[in-house]
């Protein structure tokens, strides 16, 4: 294996595959959770397959944490790549038991077999009770947990997941997400997962890559990418922004949690979490309204001084505004507001203006350490 | 009466073993290859289904006969040409029963699809490894069907054997030929016994195959 200096994941794939043109040049962090996001048919699964060596395009380059897996004619075949791959359908081997499925990769992983302890993984994924069952009698969520465990026991340096939740119903999804959350927080393995569900991405990812028609259109921290008003995902009806917060206090009297965000504070109904813990919250763009002056009489808890950083007109009557919390500078936490273009003209809002943002509701996304 | 039964069973067993060993890689190749000429190979494999046994027997007789290149080689090595020997029957049976073994094996490999093999590859299994640890066990129902059909089909072989094996008692006289001889000699009783035996055998083969397939299929689904 050749080596390079870079400690990240550098992937360049271009060429045609089954009449689909792919042109990707992307650098991803070799830690944390990266979401590969886009509409169906945008090529995100193809990129994932190229990373695993399951598909091969004409011109490809791939290095992971300094090791070159693919360059020109050099192509490390899939069995030689230390990746774990979780497919959309669990694809458990029907002729093997749950236990044998789990050990399939581990027995072939050589000196990487014990990077993750089997007992820990069984515990993390709640597989103990499934061990002696036949794979045919598992629920969708259980099957996918076994598949994830199987991939991880092969000692991967990189875990790839192709819409691991897409084939599951809402109930199984809710069942499996806490396991994934725990897994991502506990294991120090970079993970890349493909998704077309923003909720899933908000909940699980740290880093986000957006693809459209075989190309990368955005790549960055989750909060930055989600609050880019010009991206197509900012045009949907359920557009929301994700902000990292720290719990400051909880009032026993009226059951309100106060959290600190970059540039200000927010009050959230209910007990969010322990004081001092880091959390992730989501603000729906439709739940934000703007005022020129500080509203003196309002029932809305969170009225934040903010500055307009960007304005993006949408097709139709509405527009997206990118806001930064605080009037002093533009370093505050960023989020999107969705208002009508009529209001935009009526109040003469423009980039650089200081305004007050009224946030009607804030929801908590999965807990982060 | 026992000689033809023993020869028939021995012939069918040897033929089946040879066909499983040959047919598994061929079936795998037919299922996985993307070569444009693969269907031509598939057609050659399937040819014995439609080819009249006497025609096949005639060509085999010529191809294996002492004057042919193959005949010269066998004469050189074994001291005689293959027609009218048990070995000749094996060669004929292997060709005659080939489609009945290879087709189910090919179907079984095709039914597996790419996914389990991709999963195996991402779990560090090399191609050879995943063939033996994933593809073969998953294709078990097809292998079983192929073996049973190949065996049963060889037991019932008549035309090809008559053409290349003749009717040498104790060496090439198989059950179906024996029945024919009994009928020719108006020995109805003997013919009845052997025919009824084959009828029961055929029924049991089909029945057990259906039961087995169902059970295996359920386990693998």
mmCIF file of C-alpha atoms in Angstrom, chain A residues 11-13 15 30 70 97 106 124 142 145 178 186 189 192 202 223 230 234 258 275 298 307 327 355 362:
data_model
loop_
_atom_site.group_PDB
_atom_site.id
_atom_site.type_symbol
_atom_site.label_atom_id
_atom_site.label_comp_id
_atom_site.label_asym_id
_atom_site.label_seq_id
_atom_site.Cartn_x
_atom_site.Cartn_y
_atom_site.Cartn_z
ATOM 1 C CA UNK A 11 -11.810 10.764 -2.824
ATOM 2 C CA UNK A 12 -11.833 11.622 -6.505
ATOM 3 C CA UNK A 13 -14.108 9.617 -8.752
ATOM 4 C CA UNK A 15 -16.303 8.645 -15.135
ATOM 5 C CA UNK A 30 -11.420 10.816 8.896
ATOM 6 C CA UNK A 70 -6.845 3.531 -5.308
ATOM 7 C CA UNK A 97 -27.046 -18.195 12.300
ATOM 8 C CA UNK A 106 -14.193 -11.242 12.245
ATOM 9 C CA UNK A 124 -23.845 -1.611 22.380
ATOM 10 C CA UNK A 142 -32.947 -6.427 14.569
ATOM 11 C CA UNK A 145 -28.442 -4.205 13.994
ATOM 12 C CA UNK A 178 -30.545 5.256 19.767
ATOM 13 C CA UNK A 186 -18.476 5.323 21.549
ATOM 14 C CA UNK A 189 -14.148 4.939 13.593
ATOM 15 C CA UNK A 192 -20.006 7.813 6.206
ATOM 16 C CA UNK A 202 -29.645 16.190 11.766
ATOM 17 C CA UNK A 223 -24.743 23.316 10.873
ATOM 18 C CA UNK A 230 -29.100 28.800 -1.506
ATOM 19 C CA UNK A 234 -33.223 24.982 2.050
ATOM 20 C CA UNK A 258 -31.843 27.571 29.370
ATOM 21 C CA UNK A 275 -26.526 21.138 33.121
ATOM 22 C CA UNK A 298 -45.100 38.843 23.033
ATOM 23 C CA UNK A 307 -28.075 40.061 11.911
ATOM 24 C CA UNK A 327 -25.988 42.416 16.899
ATOM 25 C CA UNK A 355 -33.156 42.674 13.512
ATOM 26 C CA UNK A 362 -37.130 24.767 19.221
#
